[in-house]
PDB file of C-alpha atoms in Angstrom:
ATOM      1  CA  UNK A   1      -2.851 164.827 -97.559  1.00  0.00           C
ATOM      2  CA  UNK A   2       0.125 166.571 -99.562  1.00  0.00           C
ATOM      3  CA  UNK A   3       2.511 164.932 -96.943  1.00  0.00           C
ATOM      4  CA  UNK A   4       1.034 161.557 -97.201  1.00  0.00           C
ATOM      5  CA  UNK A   5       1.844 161.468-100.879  1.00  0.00           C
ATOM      6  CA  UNK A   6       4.628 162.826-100.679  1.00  0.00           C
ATOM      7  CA  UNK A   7       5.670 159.986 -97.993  1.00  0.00           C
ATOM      8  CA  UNK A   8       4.194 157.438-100.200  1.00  0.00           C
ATOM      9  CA  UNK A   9       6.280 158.997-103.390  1.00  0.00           C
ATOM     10  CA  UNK A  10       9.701 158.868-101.804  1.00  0.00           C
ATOM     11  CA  UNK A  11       8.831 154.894-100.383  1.00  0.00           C
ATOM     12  CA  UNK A  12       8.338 154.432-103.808  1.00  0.00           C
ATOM     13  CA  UNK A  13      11.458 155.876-105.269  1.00  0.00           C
ATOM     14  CA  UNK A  14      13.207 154.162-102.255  1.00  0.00           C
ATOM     15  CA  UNK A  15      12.050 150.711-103.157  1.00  0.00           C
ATOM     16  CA  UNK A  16      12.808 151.163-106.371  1.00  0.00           C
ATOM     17  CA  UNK A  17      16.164 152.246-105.894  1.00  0.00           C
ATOM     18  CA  UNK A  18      16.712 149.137-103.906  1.00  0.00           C
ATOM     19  CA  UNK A  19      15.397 147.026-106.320  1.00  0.00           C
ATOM     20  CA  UNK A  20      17.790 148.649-109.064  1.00  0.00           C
ATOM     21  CA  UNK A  21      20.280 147.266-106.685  1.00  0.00           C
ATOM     22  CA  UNK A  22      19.127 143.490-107.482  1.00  0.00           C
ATOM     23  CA  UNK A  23      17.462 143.478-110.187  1.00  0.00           C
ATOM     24  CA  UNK A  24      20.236 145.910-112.665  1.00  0.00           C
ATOM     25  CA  UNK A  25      21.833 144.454-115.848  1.00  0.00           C
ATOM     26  CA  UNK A  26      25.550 144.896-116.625  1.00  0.00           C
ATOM     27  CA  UNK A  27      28.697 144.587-114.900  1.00  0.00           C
ATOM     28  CA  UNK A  28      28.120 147.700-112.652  1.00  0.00           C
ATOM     29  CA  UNK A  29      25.046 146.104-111.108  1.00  0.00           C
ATOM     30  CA  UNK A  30      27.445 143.049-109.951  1.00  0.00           C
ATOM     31  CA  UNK A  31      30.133 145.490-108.597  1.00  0.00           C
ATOM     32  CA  UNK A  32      29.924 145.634-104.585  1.00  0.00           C
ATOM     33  CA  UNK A  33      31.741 148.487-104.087  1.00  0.00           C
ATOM     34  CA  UNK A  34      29.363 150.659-106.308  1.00  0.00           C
ATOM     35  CA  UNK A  35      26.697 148.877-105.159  1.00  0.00           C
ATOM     36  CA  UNK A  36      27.432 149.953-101.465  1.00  0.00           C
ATOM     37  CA  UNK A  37      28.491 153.325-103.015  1.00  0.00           C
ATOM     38  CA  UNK A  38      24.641 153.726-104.093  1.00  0.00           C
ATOM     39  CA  UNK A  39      22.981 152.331-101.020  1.00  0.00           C
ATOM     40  CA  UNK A  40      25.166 155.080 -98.810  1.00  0.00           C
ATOM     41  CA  UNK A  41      23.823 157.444-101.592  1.00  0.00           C
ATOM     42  CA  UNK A  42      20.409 156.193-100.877  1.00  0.00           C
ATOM     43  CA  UNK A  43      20.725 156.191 -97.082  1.00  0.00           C
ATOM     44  CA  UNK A  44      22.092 160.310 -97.515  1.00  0.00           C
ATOM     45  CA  UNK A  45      18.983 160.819 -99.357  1.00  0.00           C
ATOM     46  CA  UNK A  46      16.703 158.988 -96.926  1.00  0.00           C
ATOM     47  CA  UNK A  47      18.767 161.434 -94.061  1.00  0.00           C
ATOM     48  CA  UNK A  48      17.623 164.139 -95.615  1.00  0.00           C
ATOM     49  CA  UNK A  49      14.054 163.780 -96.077  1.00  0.00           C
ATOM     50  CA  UNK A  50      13.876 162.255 -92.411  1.00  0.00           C
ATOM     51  CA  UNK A  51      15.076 165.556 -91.076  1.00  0.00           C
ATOM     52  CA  UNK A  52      12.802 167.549 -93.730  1.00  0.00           C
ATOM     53  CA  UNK A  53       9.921 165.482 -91.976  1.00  0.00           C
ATOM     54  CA  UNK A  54      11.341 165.717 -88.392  1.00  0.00           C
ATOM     55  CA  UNK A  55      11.210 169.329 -88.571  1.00  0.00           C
ATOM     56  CA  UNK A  56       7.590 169.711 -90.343  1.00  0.00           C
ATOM     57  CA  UNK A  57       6.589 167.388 -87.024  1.00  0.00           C
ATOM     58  CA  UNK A  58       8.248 169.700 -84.712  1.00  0.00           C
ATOM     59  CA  UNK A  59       6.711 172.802 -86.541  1.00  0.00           C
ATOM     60  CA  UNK A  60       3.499 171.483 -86.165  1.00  0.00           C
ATOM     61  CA  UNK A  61       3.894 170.308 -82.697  1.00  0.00           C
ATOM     62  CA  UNK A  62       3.127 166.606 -83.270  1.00  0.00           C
ATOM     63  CA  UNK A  63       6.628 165.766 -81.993  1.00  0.00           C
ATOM     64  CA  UNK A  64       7.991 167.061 -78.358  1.00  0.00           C
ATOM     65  CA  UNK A  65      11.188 168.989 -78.685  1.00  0.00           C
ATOM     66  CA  UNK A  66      13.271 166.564 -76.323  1.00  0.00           C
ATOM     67  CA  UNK A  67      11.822 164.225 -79.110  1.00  0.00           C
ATOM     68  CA  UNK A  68      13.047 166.436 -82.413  1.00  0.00           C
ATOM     69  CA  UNK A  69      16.811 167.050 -80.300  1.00  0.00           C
ATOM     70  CA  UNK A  70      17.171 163.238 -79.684  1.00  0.00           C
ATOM     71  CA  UNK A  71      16.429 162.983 -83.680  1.00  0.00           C
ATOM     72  CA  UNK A  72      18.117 165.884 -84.998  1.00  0.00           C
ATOM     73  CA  UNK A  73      21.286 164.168 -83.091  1.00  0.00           C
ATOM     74  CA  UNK A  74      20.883 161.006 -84.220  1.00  0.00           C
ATOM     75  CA  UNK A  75      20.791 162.227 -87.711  1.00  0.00           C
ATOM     76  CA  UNK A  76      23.361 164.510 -87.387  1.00  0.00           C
ATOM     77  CA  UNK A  77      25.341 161.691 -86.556  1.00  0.00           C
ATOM     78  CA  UNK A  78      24.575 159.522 -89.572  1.00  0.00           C
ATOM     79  CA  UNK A  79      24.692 161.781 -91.770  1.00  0.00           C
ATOM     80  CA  UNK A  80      28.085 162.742 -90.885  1.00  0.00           C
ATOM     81  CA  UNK A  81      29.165 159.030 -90.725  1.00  0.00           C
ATOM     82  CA  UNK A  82      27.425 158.129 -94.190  1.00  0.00           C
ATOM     83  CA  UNK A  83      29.277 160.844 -95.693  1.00  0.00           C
ATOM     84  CA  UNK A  84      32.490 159.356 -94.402  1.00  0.00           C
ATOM     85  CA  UNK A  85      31.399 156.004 -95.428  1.00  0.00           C
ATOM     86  CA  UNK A  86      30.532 157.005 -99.081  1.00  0.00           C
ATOM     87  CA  UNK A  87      33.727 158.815 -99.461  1.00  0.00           C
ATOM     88  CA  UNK A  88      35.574 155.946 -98.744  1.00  0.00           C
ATOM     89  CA  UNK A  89      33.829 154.094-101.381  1.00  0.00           C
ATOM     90  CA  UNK A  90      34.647 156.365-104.249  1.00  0.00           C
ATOM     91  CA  UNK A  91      38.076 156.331-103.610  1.00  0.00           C
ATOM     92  CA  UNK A  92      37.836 152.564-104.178  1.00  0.00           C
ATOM     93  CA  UNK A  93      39.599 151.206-107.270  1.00  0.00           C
ATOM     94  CA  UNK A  94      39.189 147.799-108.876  1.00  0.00           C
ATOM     95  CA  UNK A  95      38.560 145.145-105.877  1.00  0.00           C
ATOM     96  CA  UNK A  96      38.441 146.332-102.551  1.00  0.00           C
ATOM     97  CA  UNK A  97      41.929 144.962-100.554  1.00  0.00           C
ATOM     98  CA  UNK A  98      41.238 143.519 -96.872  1.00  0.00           C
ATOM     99  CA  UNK A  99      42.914 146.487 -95.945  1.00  0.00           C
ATOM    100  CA  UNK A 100      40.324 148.232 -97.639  1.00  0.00           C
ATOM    101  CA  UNK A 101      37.866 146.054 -96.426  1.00  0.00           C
ATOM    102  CA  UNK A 102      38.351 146.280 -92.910  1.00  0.00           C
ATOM    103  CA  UNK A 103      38.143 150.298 -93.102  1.00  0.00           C
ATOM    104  CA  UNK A 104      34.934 149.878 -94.637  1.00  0.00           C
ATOM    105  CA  UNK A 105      34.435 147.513 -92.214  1.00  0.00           C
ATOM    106  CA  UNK A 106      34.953 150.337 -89.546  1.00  0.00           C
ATOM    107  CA  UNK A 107      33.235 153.014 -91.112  1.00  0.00           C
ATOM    108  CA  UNK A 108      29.951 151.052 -92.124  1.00  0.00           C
ATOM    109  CA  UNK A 109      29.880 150.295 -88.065  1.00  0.00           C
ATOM    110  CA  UNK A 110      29.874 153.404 -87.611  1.00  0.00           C
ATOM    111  CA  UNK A 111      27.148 154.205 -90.036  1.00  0.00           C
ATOM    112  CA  UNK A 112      25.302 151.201 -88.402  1.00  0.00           C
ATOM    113  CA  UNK A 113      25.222 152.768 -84.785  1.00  0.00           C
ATOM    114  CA  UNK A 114      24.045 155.694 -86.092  1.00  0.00           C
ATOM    115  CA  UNK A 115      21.209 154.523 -87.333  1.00  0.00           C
ATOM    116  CA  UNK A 116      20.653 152.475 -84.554  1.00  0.00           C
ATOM    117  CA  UNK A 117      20.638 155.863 -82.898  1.00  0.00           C
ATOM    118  CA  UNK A 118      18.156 156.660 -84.824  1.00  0.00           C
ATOM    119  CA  UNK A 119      15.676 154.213 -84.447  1.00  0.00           C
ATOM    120  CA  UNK A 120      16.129 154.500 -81.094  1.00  0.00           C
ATOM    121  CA  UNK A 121      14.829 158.079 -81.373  1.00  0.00           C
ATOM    122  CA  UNK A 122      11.869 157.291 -83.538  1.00  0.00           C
ATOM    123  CA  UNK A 123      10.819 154.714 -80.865  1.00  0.00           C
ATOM    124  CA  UNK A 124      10.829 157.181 -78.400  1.00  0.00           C
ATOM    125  CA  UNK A 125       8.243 159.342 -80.485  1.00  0.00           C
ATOM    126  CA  UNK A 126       4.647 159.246 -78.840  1.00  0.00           C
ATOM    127  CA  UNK A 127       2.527 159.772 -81.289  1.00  0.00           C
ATOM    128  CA  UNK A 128       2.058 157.221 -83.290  1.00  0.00           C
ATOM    129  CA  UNK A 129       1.101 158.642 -86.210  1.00  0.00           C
ATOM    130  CA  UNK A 130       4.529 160.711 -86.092  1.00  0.00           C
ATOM    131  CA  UNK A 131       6.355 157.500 -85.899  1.00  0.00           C
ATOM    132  CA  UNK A 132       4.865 155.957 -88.691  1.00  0.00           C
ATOM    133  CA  UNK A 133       5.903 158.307 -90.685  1.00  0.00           C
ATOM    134  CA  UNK A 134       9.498 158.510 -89.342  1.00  0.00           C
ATOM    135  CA  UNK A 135       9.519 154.664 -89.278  1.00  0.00           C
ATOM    136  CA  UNK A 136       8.712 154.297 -93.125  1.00  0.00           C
ATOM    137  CA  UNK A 137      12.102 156.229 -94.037  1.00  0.00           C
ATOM    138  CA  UNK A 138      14.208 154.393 -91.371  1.00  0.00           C
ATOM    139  CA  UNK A 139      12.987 151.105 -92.549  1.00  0.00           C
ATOM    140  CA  UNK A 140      14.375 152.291 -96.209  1.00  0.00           C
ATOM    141  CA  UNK A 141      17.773 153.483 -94.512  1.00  0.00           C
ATOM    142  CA  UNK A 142      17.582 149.963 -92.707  1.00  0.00           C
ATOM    143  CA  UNK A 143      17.266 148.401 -96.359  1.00  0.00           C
ATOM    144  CA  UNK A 144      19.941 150.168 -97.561  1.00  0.00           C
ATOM    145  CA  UNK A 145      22.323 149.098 -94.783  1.00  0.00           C
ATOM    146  CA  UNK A 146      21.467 145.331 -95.382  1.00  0.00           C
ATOM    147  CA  UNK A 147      23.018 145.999 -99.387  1.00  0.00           C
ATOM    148  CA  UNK A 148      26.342 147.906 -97.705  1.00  0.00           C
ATOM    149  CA  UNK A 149      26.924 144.998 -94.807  1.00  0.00           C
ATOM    150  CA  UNK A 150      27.301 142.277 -97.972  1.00  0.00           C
ATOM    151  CA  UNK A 151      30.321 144.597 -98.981  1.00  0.00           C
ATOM    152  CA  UNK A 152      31.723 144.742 -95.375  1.00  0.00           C
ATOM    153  CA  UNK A 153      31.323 141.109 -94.163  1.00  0.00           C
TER     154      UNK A 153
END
C-alpha cells in the first residue's frame, strides 16, 4: 500500500512539474532553454525513482532478472545521456545559436533512444502489475521529452 502512494505521490509531483512548465508566470517560464533545462531535470528525477522501483521489483521477485538487466541498461543509458543533455543546457547563454541548436539537437536524440530503450524494456515486463507501475514513470519521462523536442525542432 506504502508503494502505491508513494507511486501516486511522485505522478503527482510529476504532473505538476509539467504543468509549472505551461502554466508559470514571468519571463523564465517563456525561456526554452530553461524550460528544456527543467524537463531534463525532471526526466533525471523520473530515472531515479524508476530504478528505485526496478530494484524493489527485482527484490521482491515480481520482475525476472533478464527483465531488471534489460532495465537497469536502459536506464543506465538515459541517465547518462540526460546528464549530457542537461549539461549542455546550462552552459546555454541568451538564445540558443543553430550551432547550439543542432548539438542539442544531437544530444536530445540521444536522450530520445534511450528512453525508447526503455520502454522497450518495460514492455517486455510480464507481470502486469510490474509494468504498470514502471509504465506510470516512463509516461512522465515521455512528457518531459515532448517539452525538450519544442527546444530541439
Amino acid at each position: 500500500m506504502r508503494d502505491r502512494r508513494t507511486l501516486v505521490g511522485l505522478v503527482l509531483v510529476l504532473a505538476l512539474a509539467c504543468l509549472s512548465f505551461k502554466c508559470g508566470g514571468g519571463q523564465a517560464s517563456d525561456d526554452p532553454v530553461r524550460k528544456a533545462a527543467k524537463a531534463a531535470d525532471t526526466i533525471a528525477g523520473s530515472i531515479t525513482e524508476m530504478i528505485k522501483l526496478k530494484r524493489q521489483l527485482a527484490q521482491q521477485k515480481t520482475i525476472t532478472p533478464d527483465e531488471e538487466l534489460a532495465l537497469t541498461n536502459a536506464l543506465l543509458k538515459a541517465n547518462t545521456a540526460d546528464k549530457a543533455f542537461l549539461a549542455a543546457t546550462k552552459q546555454l547563454r541568451g538564445t540558443p545559436t543553430s550551432a547550439d541548436k543542432s548539438n542539442l539537437a544531437t544530444l536530445f536524440s540521444t536522450v530520445s533512444a534511450a528512453v525508447n530503450e526503455i520502454d522497450a524494456g518495460v514492455l517486455g515486463v510480464k507481470n502486469p502489475d510490474a509494468k504498470t507501475k514502471l509504465t506510470t514513470i516512463l509516461n512522465s519521462i515521455k512528457a518531459s521529452l515532448a517539452v525538450i523536442s519544442s527546444l530541439t525542432q
